[in-house]
Amino acid sequence: MAVGIFDSGLGGLTVLDAVTKRLPDVPFVYYGDNAHAPYGVRGADDICALTTTGVQRLFDEGCDLVILACNTASAAALRRMQEGWVPRDKRVLGVFVPLIEALTERQWGDNSPPREVAIKHVALFATPATVSSRAFQRELAFRAIGVDVEAQPCGGVVDAIEDGDMILAEALVRSHVEALQRRMPKPEAAILGCTHYPLVEEVFQDALGPDVAVYSQPRLVADSLADYLARHPDRQGPGTDPGFLTTGDPARVSSKATQFLRRGISFSAA
Ligand code: DGL
């Protein structure tokens, strides 16, 4: 029954938290590649190789379905993995599609041709690797026409959050929002395209102002996954036990994760 959740580090715990609340009976196995985080400053080949290793580990753990909670991995590696690497009896899904389906007011899994949508000006906040991949714009173009996307690479925010320096994280968020507003003064919607940003969602909303609709991923991914599993119940793998795996130091990662989610979490070596 297990479903895998892959992330470059701890940020994916925001997604894990939401899917666990939405699907309390599903055992989730979380894999954090803490030894190699952050991914946001790595090249696409590197991200693809690391993501493939992590996803294989989750397959070995009895997960037939793996969610790439990491936007950077979804952006830089998912398409390549789906095209040539994922075995026929397994599935790997990313986090952009649920977000774009919500933004374009589609039913989950609606693959009909692109059409005009109400929102015309969208701000995307993400890691440098996600922004340079243009994966968000590509997925959006499959579903909507006439939407202008302005993307802001948010250097430093992930590191500040991982270091627990929320004062620096807030200052960086405000300066990234200002930088984006110089190019797009009035976005109607803002996408928080990184697992860590829900932890500073209120700062984004405050800096953007009340008229901007902020789309944060965890709840959207959880709703979309619940719908997917209802349509494909056979996609849950044979694994039965939930767990937390890390390529980093399990004691150090467990202590940070416990701070992150404010509940006891115990990681084992991947
Ligand atoms: N988890 C990554 C993401 O969602 C951010 C952290 C990183 O750069 O590794 O984009």
PDB file of C-alpha atoms and ligand atoms in Angstrom:
ATOM      1  CA  MET A   1       0.000   0.000   0.000  1.00  0.00           C
ATOM      2  CA  ALA A   2       2.957   2.337   0.435  1.00  0.00           C
ATOM      3  CA  VAL A   3       3.435   5.536  -1.575  1.00  0.00           C
ATOM      4  CA  GLY A   4       6.844   7.209  -1.833  1.00  0.00           C
ATOM      5  CA  ILE A   5       7.535  10.900  -1.307  1.00  0.00           C
ATOM      6  CA  PHE A   6      10.868  12.091  -2.708  1.00  0.00           C
ATOM      7  CA  ASP A   7      12.549  15.383  -1.835  1.00  0.00           C
ATOM      8  CA  SER A   8      16.022  16.863  -1.995  1.00  0.00           C
ATOM      9  CA  GLY A   9      15.909  17.385   1.763  1.00  0.00           C
ATOM     10  CA  LEU A  10      13.459  18.503   4.401  1.00  0.00           C
ATOM     11  CA  GLY A  11      11.211  20.832   2.380  1.00  0.00           C
ATOM     12  CA  GLY A  12       9.068  17.936   1.145  1.00  0.00           C
ATOM     13  CA  LEU A  13       7.879  17.423   4.710  1.00  0.00           C
ATOM     14  CA  THR A  14       5.373  20.237   3.992  1.00  0.00           C
ATOM     15  CA  VAL A  15       3.911  17.953   1.296  1.00  0.00           C
ATOM     16  CA  LEU A  16       4.189  14.829   3.479  1.00  0.00           C
ATOM     17  CA  ASP A  17       2.279  16.584   6.251  1.00  0.00           C
ATOM     18  CA  ALA A  18      -0.574  17.503   3.910  1.00  0.00           C
ATOM     19  CA  VAL A  19      -0.849  14.063   2.243  1.00  0.00           C
ATOM     20  CA  THR A  20      -0.734  12.277   5.610  1.00  0.00           C
ATOM     21  CA  LYS A  21      -3.602  14.421   6.899  1.00  0.00           C
ATOM     22  CA  ARG A  22      -5.601  13.918   3.684  1.00  0.00           C
ATOM     23  CA  LEU A  23      -4.912  10.140   3.417  1.00  0.00           C
ATOM     24  CA  PRO A  24      -4.370   8.907   6.989  1.00  0.00           C
ATOM     25  CA  ASP A  25      -4.624   5.206   6.024  1.00  0.00           C
ATOM     26  CA  VAL A  26      -1.870   5.306   3.378  1.00  0.00           C
ATOM     27  CA  PRO A  27       1.646   4.447   4.615  1.00  0.00           C
ATOM     28  CA  PHE A  28       4.036   7.027   3.144  1.00  0.00           C
ATOM     29  CA  VAL A  29       7.779   6.428   2.824  1.00  0.00           C
ATOM     30  CA  TYR A  30       9.720   9.699   2.730  1.00  0.00           C
ATOM     31  CA  TYR A  31      13.174   9.953   1.136  1.00  0.00           C
ATOM     32  CA  GLY A  32      15.242  13.086   1.738  1.00  0.00           C
ATOM     33  CA  ASP A  33      18.489  13.398  -0.222  1.00  0.00           C
ATOM     34  CA  ASN A  34      19.968  15.636   2.469  1.00  0.00           C
ATOM     35  CA  ALA A  35      23.546  14.672   1.597  1.00  0.00           C
ATOM     36  CA  HIS A  36      23.131  16.370  -1.789  1.00  0.00           C
ATOM     37  CA  ALA A  37      20.733  19.255  -0.981  1.00  0.00           C
ATOM     38  CA  PRO A  38      20.156  21.900  -2.136  1.00  0.00           C
ATOM     39  CA  TYR A  39      19.273  20.791  -5.665  1.00  0.00           C
ATOM     40  CA  GLY A  40      18.282  24.319  -6.710  1.00  0.00           C
ATOM     41  CA  VAL A  41      21.825  25.301  -7.668  1.00  0.00           C
ATOM     42  CA  ARG A  42      22.737  22.015  -9.453  1.00  0.00           C
ATOM     43  CA  GLY A  43      22.671  21.244 -13.174  1.00  0.00           C
ATOM     44  CA  ALA A  44      19.919  19.156 -14.794  1.00  0.00           C
ATOM     45  CA  ASP A  45      22.058  16.003 -15.368  1.00  0.00           C
ATOM     46  CA  ASP A  46      23.145  15.969 -11.776  1.00  0.00           C
ATOM     47  CA  ILE A  47      19.578  16.454 -10.477  1.00  0.00           C
ATOM     48  CA  CYS A  48      18.352  13.682 -12.786  1.00  0.00           C
ATOM     49  CA  ALA A  49      20.992  11.193 -11.570  1.00  0.00           C
ATOM     50  CA  LEU A  50      20.316  11.947  -7.893  1.00  0.00           C
ATOM     51  CA  THR A  51      16.538  11.809  -8.309  1.00  0.00           C
ATOM     52  CA  THR A  52      16.719   8.476 -10.151  1.00  0.00           C
ATOM     53  CA  THR A  53      18.788   6.964  -7.326  1.00  0.00           C
ATOM     54  CA  GLY A  54      16.302   8.156  -4.698  1.00  0.00           C
ATOM     55  CA  VAL A  55      13.231   7.003  -6.593  1.00  0.00           C
ATOM     56  CA  GLN A  56      14.789   3.548  -7.166  1.00  0.00           C
ATOM     57  CA  ARG A  57      15.331   3.308  -3.400  1.00  0.00           C
ATOM     58  CA  LEU A  58      11.615   4.028  -2.875  1.00  0.00           C
ATOM     59  CA  PHE A  59      10.657   1.376  -5.475  1.00  0.00           C
ATOM     60  CA  ASP A  60      12.856  -1.080  -3.533  1.00  0.00           C
ATOM     61  CA  GLU A  61      10.942  -0.102  -0.386  1.00  0.00           C
ATOM     62  CA  GLY A  62       7.689  -1.383  -1.949  1.00  0.00           C
ATOM     63  CA  CYS A  63       6.369   1.897  -3.390  1.00  0.00           C
ATOM     64  CA  ASP A  64       4.909   1.529  -6.904  1.00  0.00           C
ATOM     65  CA  LEU A  65       3.947   5.212  -6.975  1.00  0.00           C
ATOM     66  CA  VAL A  66       6.414   7.985  -6.083  1.00  0.00           C
ATOM     67  CA  ILE A  67       5.570  11.678  -5.798  1.00  0.00           C
ATOM     68  CA  LEU A  68       8.450  14.042  -6.519  1.00  0.00           C
ATOM     69  CA  ALA A  69       7.595  16.611  -3.848  1.00  0.00           C
ATOM     70  CA  CYS A  70      10.677  18.557  -4.912  1.00  0.00           C
ATOM     71  CA  ASN A  71       9.838  21.147  -7.581  1.00  0.00           C
ATOM     72  CA  THR A  72      13.443  21.265  -8.709  1.00  0.00           C
ATOM     73  CA  ALA A  73      13.468  17.489  -9.350  1.00  0.00           C
ATOM     74  CA  SER A  74      10.019  17.681 -10.976  1.00  0.00           C
ATOM     75  CA  ALA A  75      11.263  20.477 -13.243  1.00  0.00           C
ATOM     76  CA  ALA A  76      14.697  19.128 -14.170  1.00  0.00           C
ATOM     77  CA  ALA A  77      14.262  15.334 -14.082  1.00  0.00           C
ATOM     78  CA  LEU A  78      10.649  14.135 -14.235  1.00  0.00           C
ATOM     79  CA  ARG A  79      10.060  14.314 -17.982  1.00  0.00           C
ATOM     80  CA  ARG A  80      13.370  12.543 -18.741  1.00  0.00           C
ATOM     81  CA  MET A  81      12.595   9.850 -16.180  1.00  0.00           C
ATOM     82  CA  GLN A  82       9.064   9.286 -17.500  1.00  0.00           C
ATOM     83  CA  GLU A  83      10.296   9.115 -21.093  1.00  0.00           C
ATOM     84  CA  GLY A  84      13.062   6.572 -20.637  1.00  0.00           C
ATOM     85  CA  TRP A  85      13.539   5.249 -17.138  1.00  0.00           C
ATOM     86  CA  VAL A  86      10.357   4.555 -15.139  1.00  0.00           C
ATOM     87  CA  PRO A  87       9.422   0.823 -15.400  1.00  0.00           C
ATOM     88  CA  ARG A  88       5.987   0.071 -16.886  1.00  0.00           C
ATOM     89  CA  ASP A  89       4.518  -1.120 -13.582  1.00  0.00           C
ATOM     90  CA  LYS A  90       5.601   1.992 -11.642  1.00  0.00           C
ATOM     91  CA  ARG A  91       4.554   5.652 -11.697  1.00  0.00           C
ATOM     92  CA  VAL A  92       6.432   8.830 -10.827  1.00  0.00           C
ATOM     93  CA  LEU A  93       4.383  12.035 -10.571  1.00  0.00           C
ATOM     94  CA  GLY A  94       5.486  15.625 -10.032  1.00  0.00           C
ATOM     95  CA  VAL A  95       4.016  18.613  -8.235  1.00  0.00           C
ATOM     96  CA  PHE A  96       3.568  21.103 -11.090  1.00  0.00           C
ATOM     97  CA  VAL A  97       0.567  19.492 -12.731  1.00  0.00           C
ATOM     98  CA  PRO A  98      -1.792  19.672  -9.688  1.00  0.00           C
ATOM     99  CA  LEU A  99      -0.798  23.301  -9.245  1.00  0.00           C
ATOM    100  CA  ILE A 100      -1.456  24.151 -12.879  1.00  0.00           C
ATOM    101  CA  GLU A 101      -4.740  22.240 -12.890  1.00  0.00           C
ATOM    102  CA  ALA A 102      -5.869  24.361  -9.911  1.00  0.00           C
ATOM    103  CA  LEU A 103      -4.625  27.588 -11.513  1.00  0.00           C
ATOM    104  CA  THR A 104      -6.436  26.829 -14.773  1.00  0.00           C
ATOM    105  CA  GLU A 105      -9.586  25.642 -12.978  1.00  0.00           C
ATOM    106  CA  ARG A 106      -9.451  22.110 -14.394  1.00  0.00           C
ATOM    107  CA  GLN A 107     -10.677  18.872 -12.883  1.00  0.00           C
ATOM    108  CA  TRP A 108      -7.773  16.720 -11.641  1.00  0.00           C
ATOM    109  CA  GLY A 109      -6.346  14.724 -14.558  1.00  0.00           C
ATOM    110  CA  ASP A 110      -8.239  16.708 -17.249  1.00  0.00           C
ATOM    111  CA  ASN A 111      -6.002  16.446 -20.344  1.00  0.00           C
ATOM    112  CA  SER A 112      -8.235  18.331 -22.775  1.00  0.00           C
ATOM    113  CA  PRO A 113      -6.601  20.865 -25.157  1.00  0.00           C
ATOM    114  CA  PRO A 114      -5.361  24.234 -23.857  1.00  0.00           C
ATOM    115  CA  ARG A 115      -7.960  26.974 -23.476  1.00  0.00           C
ATOM    116  CA  GLU A 116      -8.270  30.597 -22.330  1.00  0.00           C
ATOM    117  CA  VAL A 117      -8.441  30.971 -18.555  1.00  0.00           C
ATOM    118  CA  ALA A 118      -9.425  33.816 -16.222  1.00  0.00           C
ATOM    119  CA  ILE A 119      -5.929  34.448 -14.843  1.00  0.00           C
ATOM    120  CA  LYS A 120      -3.621  36.244 -17.275  1.00  0.00           C
ATOM    121  CA  HIS A 121      -0.618  37.387 -15.199  1.00  0.00           C
ATOM    122  CA  VAL A 122       1.171  34.831 -13.014  1.00  0.00           C
ATOM    123  CA  ALA A 123       4.237  35.281 -10.809  1.00  0.00           C
ATOM    124  CA  LEU A 124       6.349  32.162 -10.252  1.00  0.00           C
ATOM    125  CA  PHE A 125       8.734  32.007  -7.275  1.00  0.00           C
ATOM    126  CA  ALA A 126      11.112  29.031  -7.385  1.00  0.00           C
ATOM    127  CA  THR A 127      14.730  27.877  -7.152  1.00  0.00           C
ATOM    128  CA  PRO A 128      17.202  28.968  -9.869  1.00  0.00           C
ATOM    129  CA  ALA A 129      17.199  25.429 -11.397  1.00  0.00           C
ATOM    130  CA  THR A 130      13.394  25.308 -11.553  1.00  0.00           C
ATOM    131  CA  VAL A 131      13.207  28.748 -13.172  1.00  0.00           C
ATOM    132  CA  SER A 132      15.863  27.969 -15.773  1.00  0.00           C
ATOM    133  CA  SER A 133      14.174  24.660 -16.725  1.00  0.00           C
ATOM    134  CA  ARG A 134      11.006  26.536 -17.856  1.00  0.00           C
ATOM    135  CA  ALA A 135       9.089  23.345 -16.942  1.00  0.00           C
ATOM    136  CA  PHE A 136       6.272  25.332 -15.347  1.00  0.00           C
ATOM    137  CA  GLN A 137       5.688  27.371 -18.518  1.00  0.00           C
ATOM    138  CA  ARG A 138       5.819  24.177 -20.627  1.00  0.00           C
ATOM    139  CA  GLU A 139       3.218  22.367 -18.496  1.00  0.00           C
ATOM    140  CA  LEU A 140       1.051  25.500 -18.415  1.00  0.00           C
ATOM    141  CA  ALA A 141       1.159  25.805 -22.222  1.00  0.00           C
ATOM    142  CA  PHE A 142      -0.353  22.279 -22.491  1.00  0.00           C
ATOM    143  CA  ARG A 143      -3.396  23.519 -20.540  1.00  0.00           C
ATOM    144  CA  ALA A 144      -3.873  27.280 -21.015  1.00  0.00           C
ATOM    145  CA  ILE A 145      -3.370  29.955 -23.652  1.00  0.00           C
ATOM    146  CA  GLY A 146      -2.631  33.649 -23.209  1.00  0.00           C
ATOM    147  CA  VAL A 147      -1.107  33.475 -19.727  1.00  0.00           C
ATOM    148  CA  ASP A 148       1.926  35.653 -19.067  1.00  0.00           C
ATOM    149  CA  VAL A 149       4.375  34.096 -16.548  1.00  0.00           C
ATOM    150  CA  GLU A 150       7.136  36.111 -14.875  1.00  0.00           C
ATOM    151  CA  ALA A 151       9.548  33.894 -12.942  1.00  0.00           C
ATOM    152  CA  GLN A 152      11.750  34.968 -10.043  1.00  0.00           C
ATOM    153  CA  PRO A 153      14.692  32.736  -9.010  1.00  0.00           C
ATOM    154  CA  CYS A 154      14.699  33.021  -5.219  1.00  0.00           C
ATOM    155  CA  GLY A 155      18.372  32.500  -4.383  1.00  0.00           C
ATOM    156  CA  GLY A 156      19.170  32.009  -0.690  1.00  0.00           C
ATOM    157  CA  VAL A 157      15.661  31.365   0.661  1.00  0.00           C
ATOM    158  CA  VAL A 158      15.998  27.564   0.922  1.00  0.00           C
ATOM    159  CA  ASP A 159      19.380  27.831   2.680  1.00  0.00           C
ATOM    160  CA  ALA A 160      18.064  30.413   5.159  1.00  0.00           C
ATOM    161  CA  ILE A 161      15.070  28.194   6.019  1.00  0.00           C
ATOM    162  CA  GLU A 162      17.254  25.070   6.335  1.00  0.00           C
ATOM    163  CA  ASP A 163      19.536  27.047   8.687  1.00  0.00           C
ATOM    164  CA  GLY A 164      16.512  28.135  10.717  1.00  0.00           C
ATOM    165  CA  ASP A 165      17.312  31.808   9.991  1.00  0.00           C
ATOM    166  CA  MET A 166      13.737  33.007   9.448  1.00  0.00           C
ATOM    167  CA  ILE A 167      14.698  36.702   9.695  1.00  0.00           C
ATOM    168  CA  LEU A 168      17.008  36.303   6.694  1.00  0.00           C
ATOM    169  CA  ALA A 169      14.404  34.166   4.873  1.00  0.00           C
ATOM    170  CA  GLU A 170      11.771  36.899   5.345  1.00  0.00           C
ATOM    171  CA  ALA A 171      14.121  39.660   4.141  1.00  0.00           C
ATOM    172  CA  LEU A 172      15.032  37.606   1.055  1.00  0.00           C
ATOM    173  CA  VAL A 173      11.381  36.854   0.251  1.00  0.00           C
ATOM    174  CA  ARG A 174      10.530  40.568   0.407  1.00  0.00           C
ATOM    175  CA  SER A 175      13.435  41.485  -1.870  1.00  0.00           C
ATOM    176  CA  HIS A 176      12.532  38.733  -4.380  1.00  0.00           C
ATOM    177  CA  VAL A 177       8.901  39.930  -4.445  1.00  0.00           C
ATOM    178  CA  GLU A 178      10.076  43.511  -5.067  1.00  0.00           C
ATOM    179  CA  ALA A 179      12.369  42.329  -7.879  1.00  0.00           C
ATOM    180  CA  LEU A 180       9.486  40.504  -9.539  1.00  0.00           C
ATOM    181  CA  GLN A 181       7.091  43.432  -9.129  1.00  0.00           C
ATOM    182  CA  ARG A 182       9.528  45.672 -11.021  1.00  0.00           C
ATOM    183  CA  ARG A 183       8.942  43.411 -14.057  1.00  0.00           C
ATOM    184  CA  MET A 184       5.273  42.503 -13.377  1.00  0.00           C
ATOM    185  CA  PRO A 185       3.680  45.145 -11.146  1.00  0.00           C
ATOM    186  CA  LYS A 186       0.264  43.505 -10.816  1.00  0.00           C
ATOM    187  CA  PRO A 187       0.241  39.701 -10.946  1.00  0.00           C
ATOM    188  CA  GLU A 188      -3.195  38.184 -10.264  1.00  0.00           C
ATOM    189  CA  ALA A 189      -1.740  34.944  -8.939  1.00  0.00           C
ATOM    190  CA  ALA A 190       1.540  33.867  -7.394  1.00  0.00           C
ATOM    191  CA  ILE A 191       2.870  30.314  -7.440  1.00  0.00           C
ATOM    192  CA  LEU A 192       5.084  29.215  -4.552  1.00  0.00           C
ATOM    193  CA  GLY A 193       7.047  26.684  -6.614  1.00  0.00           C
ATOM    194  CA  CYS A 194       9.327  25.251  -3.959  1.00  0.00           C
ATOM    195  CA  THR A 195       8.636  22.890  -1.064  1.00  0.00           C
ATOM    196  CA  HIS A 196      10.133  25.292   1.467  1.00  0.00           C
ATOM    197  CA  TYR A 197       8.058  28.352   0.607  1.00  0.00           C
ATOM    198  CA  PRO A 198       4.834  27.268   2.394  1.00  0.00           C
ATOM    199  CA  LEU A 199       6.839  27.879   5.578  1.00  0.00           C
ATOM    200  CA  VAL A 200       7.049  31.593   4.605  1.00  0.00           C
ATOM    201  CA  GLU A 201       3.706  31.767   2.779  1.00  0.00           C
ATOM    202  CA  GLU A 202       2.418  34.574   5.007  1.00  0.00           C
ATOM    203  CA  VAL A 203       5.455  36.701   4.155  1.00  0.00           C
ATOM    204  CA  PHE A 204       4.848  36.172   0.417  1.00  0.00           C
ATOM    205  CA  GLN A 205       1.159  37.079   0.846  1.00  0.00           C
ATOM    206  CA  ASP A 206       1.990  40.161   2.900  1.00  0.00           C
ATOM    207  CA  ALA A 207       4.640  41.367   0.424  1.00  0.00           C
ATOM    208  CA  LEU A 208       2.390  40.721  -2.592  1.00  0.00           C
ATOM    209  CA  GLY A 209      -0.714  42.285  -1.045  1.00  0.00           C
ATOM    210  CA  PRO A 210      -4.233  40.943  -0.485  1.00  0.00           C
ATOM    211  CA  ASP A 211      -5.285  41.124  -4.153  1.00  0.00           C
ATOM    212  CA  VAL A 212      -2.837  38.425  -5.252  1.00  0.00           C
ATOM    213  CA  ALA A 213      -4.037  34.796  -4.968  1.00  0.00           C
ATOM    214  CA  VAL A 214      -1.143  32.751  -3.568  1.00  0.00           C
ATOM    215  CA  TYR A 215      -1.076  29.090  -4.690  1.00  0.00           C
ATOM    216  CA  SER A 216       0.753  26.867  -2.242  1.00  0.00           C
ATOM    217  CA  GLN A 217       1.368  23.254  -3.163  1.00  0.00           C
ATOM    218  CA  PRO A 218       0.891  20.906  -0.202  1.00  0.00           C
ATOM    219  CA  ARG A 219      -2.922  20.964  -0.052  1.00  0.00           C
ATOM    220  CA  LEU A 220      -3.275  20.917  -3.865  1.00  0.00           C
ATOM    221  CA  VAL A 221      -0.911  17.939  -4.155  1.00  0.00           C
ATOM    222  CA  ALA A 222      -2.806  16.118  -1.374  1.00  0.00           C
ATOM    223  CA  ASP A 223      -6.201  16.670  -3.048  1.00  0.00           C
ATOM    224  CA  SER A 224      -4.845  15.602  -6.419  1.00  0.00           C
ATOM    225  CA  LEU A 225      -3.191  12.475  -4.959  1.00  0.00           C
ATOM    226  CA  ALA A 226      -6.408  11.484  -3.167  1.00  0.00           C
ATOM    227  CA  ASP A 227      -8.265  11.779  -6.463  1.00  0.00           C
ATOM    228  CA  TYR A 228      -5.543   9.818  -8.326  1.00  0.00           C
ATOM    229  CA  LEU A 229      -5.578   6.958  -5.799  1.00  0.00           C
ATOM    230  CA  ALA A 230      -9.373   6.807  -5.929  1.00  0.00           C
ATOM    231  CA  ARG A 231      -9.126   6.424  -9.732  1.00  0.00           C
ATOM    232  CA  HIS A 232      -6.087   4.072  -9.610  1.00  0.00           C
ATOM    233  CA  PRO A 233      -6.317   2.065  -6.358  1.00  0.00           C
ATOM    234  CA  ASP A 234      -3.929  -0.544  -7.837  1.00  0.00           C
ATOM    235  CA  ARG A 235      -1.124   2.059  -7.882  1.00  0.00           C
ATOM    236  CA  GLN A 236      -0.339   1.641  -4.204  1.00  0.00           C
ATOM    237  CA  GLY A 237       2.668  -0.654  -3.896  1.00  0.00           C
ATOM    238  CA  PRO A 238       3.157  -3.775  -1.754  1.00  0.00           C
ATOM    239  CA  GLY A 239       5.025  -1.935   1.041  1.00  0.00           C
ATOM    240  CA  THR A 240       3.103  -1.709   4.312  1.00  0.00           C
ATOM    241  CA  ASP A 241       5.283   0.367   6.636  1.00  0.00           C
ATOM    242  CA  PRO A 242       5.658   4.134   6.681  1.00  0.00           C
ATOM    243  CA  GLY A 243       9.166   5.482   7.197  1.00  0.00           C
ATOM    244  CA  PHE A 244      11.715   8.230   6.767  1.00  0.00           C
ATOM    245  CA  LEU A 245      14.941   7.669   4.847  1.00  0.00           C
ATOM    246  CA  THR A 246      17.813  10.092   4.432  1.00  0.00           C
ATOM    247  CA  THR A 247      21.164  10.101   2.669  1.00  0.00           C
ATOM    248  CA  GLY A 248      22.387  12.535   5.331  1.00  0.00           C
ATOM    249  CA  ASP A 249      23.188  12.013   8.996  1.00  0.00           C
ATOM    250  CA  PRO A 250      19.996  10.438  10.445  1.00  0.00           C
ATOM    251  CA  ALA A 251      20.382  11.977  13.923  1.00  0.00           C
ATOM    252  CA  ARG A 252      20.950  15.497  12.582  1.00  0.00           C
ATOM    253  CA  VAL A 253      18.197  15.215   9.963  1.00  0.00           C
ATOM    254  CA  SER A 254      15.719  13.791  12.539  1.00  0.00           C
ATOM    255  CA  SER A 255      16.345  16.705  14.866  1.00  0.00           C
ATOM    256  CA  LYS A 256      15.859  19.295  12.092  1.00  0.00           C
ATOM    257  CA  ALA A 257      12.748  17.487  10.823  1.00  0.00           C
ATOM    258  CA  THR A 258      11.278  17.486  14.322  1.00  0.00           C
ATOM    259  CA  GLN A 259      11.795  21.279  14.471  1.00  0.00           C
ATOM    260  CA  PHE A 260      10.338  21.649  10.972  1.00  0.00           C
ATOM    261  CA  LEU A 261       7.102  19.721  11.597  1.00  0.00           C
ATOM    262  CA  ARG A 262       6.939  20.292  15.373  1.00  0.00           C
ATOM    263  CA  ARG A 263       6.451  16.567  16.027  1.00  0.00           C
ATOM    264  CA  GLY A 264       8.889  13.730  16.665  1.00  0.00           C
ATOM    265  CA  ILE A 265      10.315  12.283  13.433  1.00  0.00           C
ATOM    266  CA  SER A 266      12.969   9.601  13.230  1.00  0.00           C
ATOM    267  CA  PHE A 267      14.984   9.112  10.024  1.00  0.00           C
ATOM    268  CA  SER A 268      17.008   6.001   9.098  1.00  0.00           C
ATOM    269  CA  ALA A 269      19.964   5.807   6.706  1.00  0.00           C
ATOM    270  CA  ALA A 270      18.780   5.355   3.113  1.00  0.00           C
TER     271      ALA A 270
HETATM  272  N1  DGL B   1      12.910  20.927  -2.526  1.00  0.00           N
HETATM  273  C1  DGL B   1      13.362  21.881  -3.497  1.00  0.00           C
HETATM  274  C2  DGL B   1      12.214  22.393  -4.358  1.00  0.00           C
HETATM  275  O1  DGL B   1      11.076  22.157  -4.102  1.00  0.00           O
HETATM  276  C3  DGL B   1      14.040  23.064  -2.868  1.00  0.00           C
HETATM  277  C4  DGL B   1      15.301  22.756  -2.137  1.00  0.00           C
HETATM  278  C5  DGL B   1      16.519  22.512  -3.014  1.00  0.00           C
HETATM  279  O2  DGL B   1      16.999  23.451  -3.671  1.00  0.00           O
HETATM  280  O3  DGL B   1      16.963  21.393  -2.959  1.00  0.00           O
HETATM  281  O4  DGL B   1      12.445  23.069  -5.320  1.00  0.00           O
END
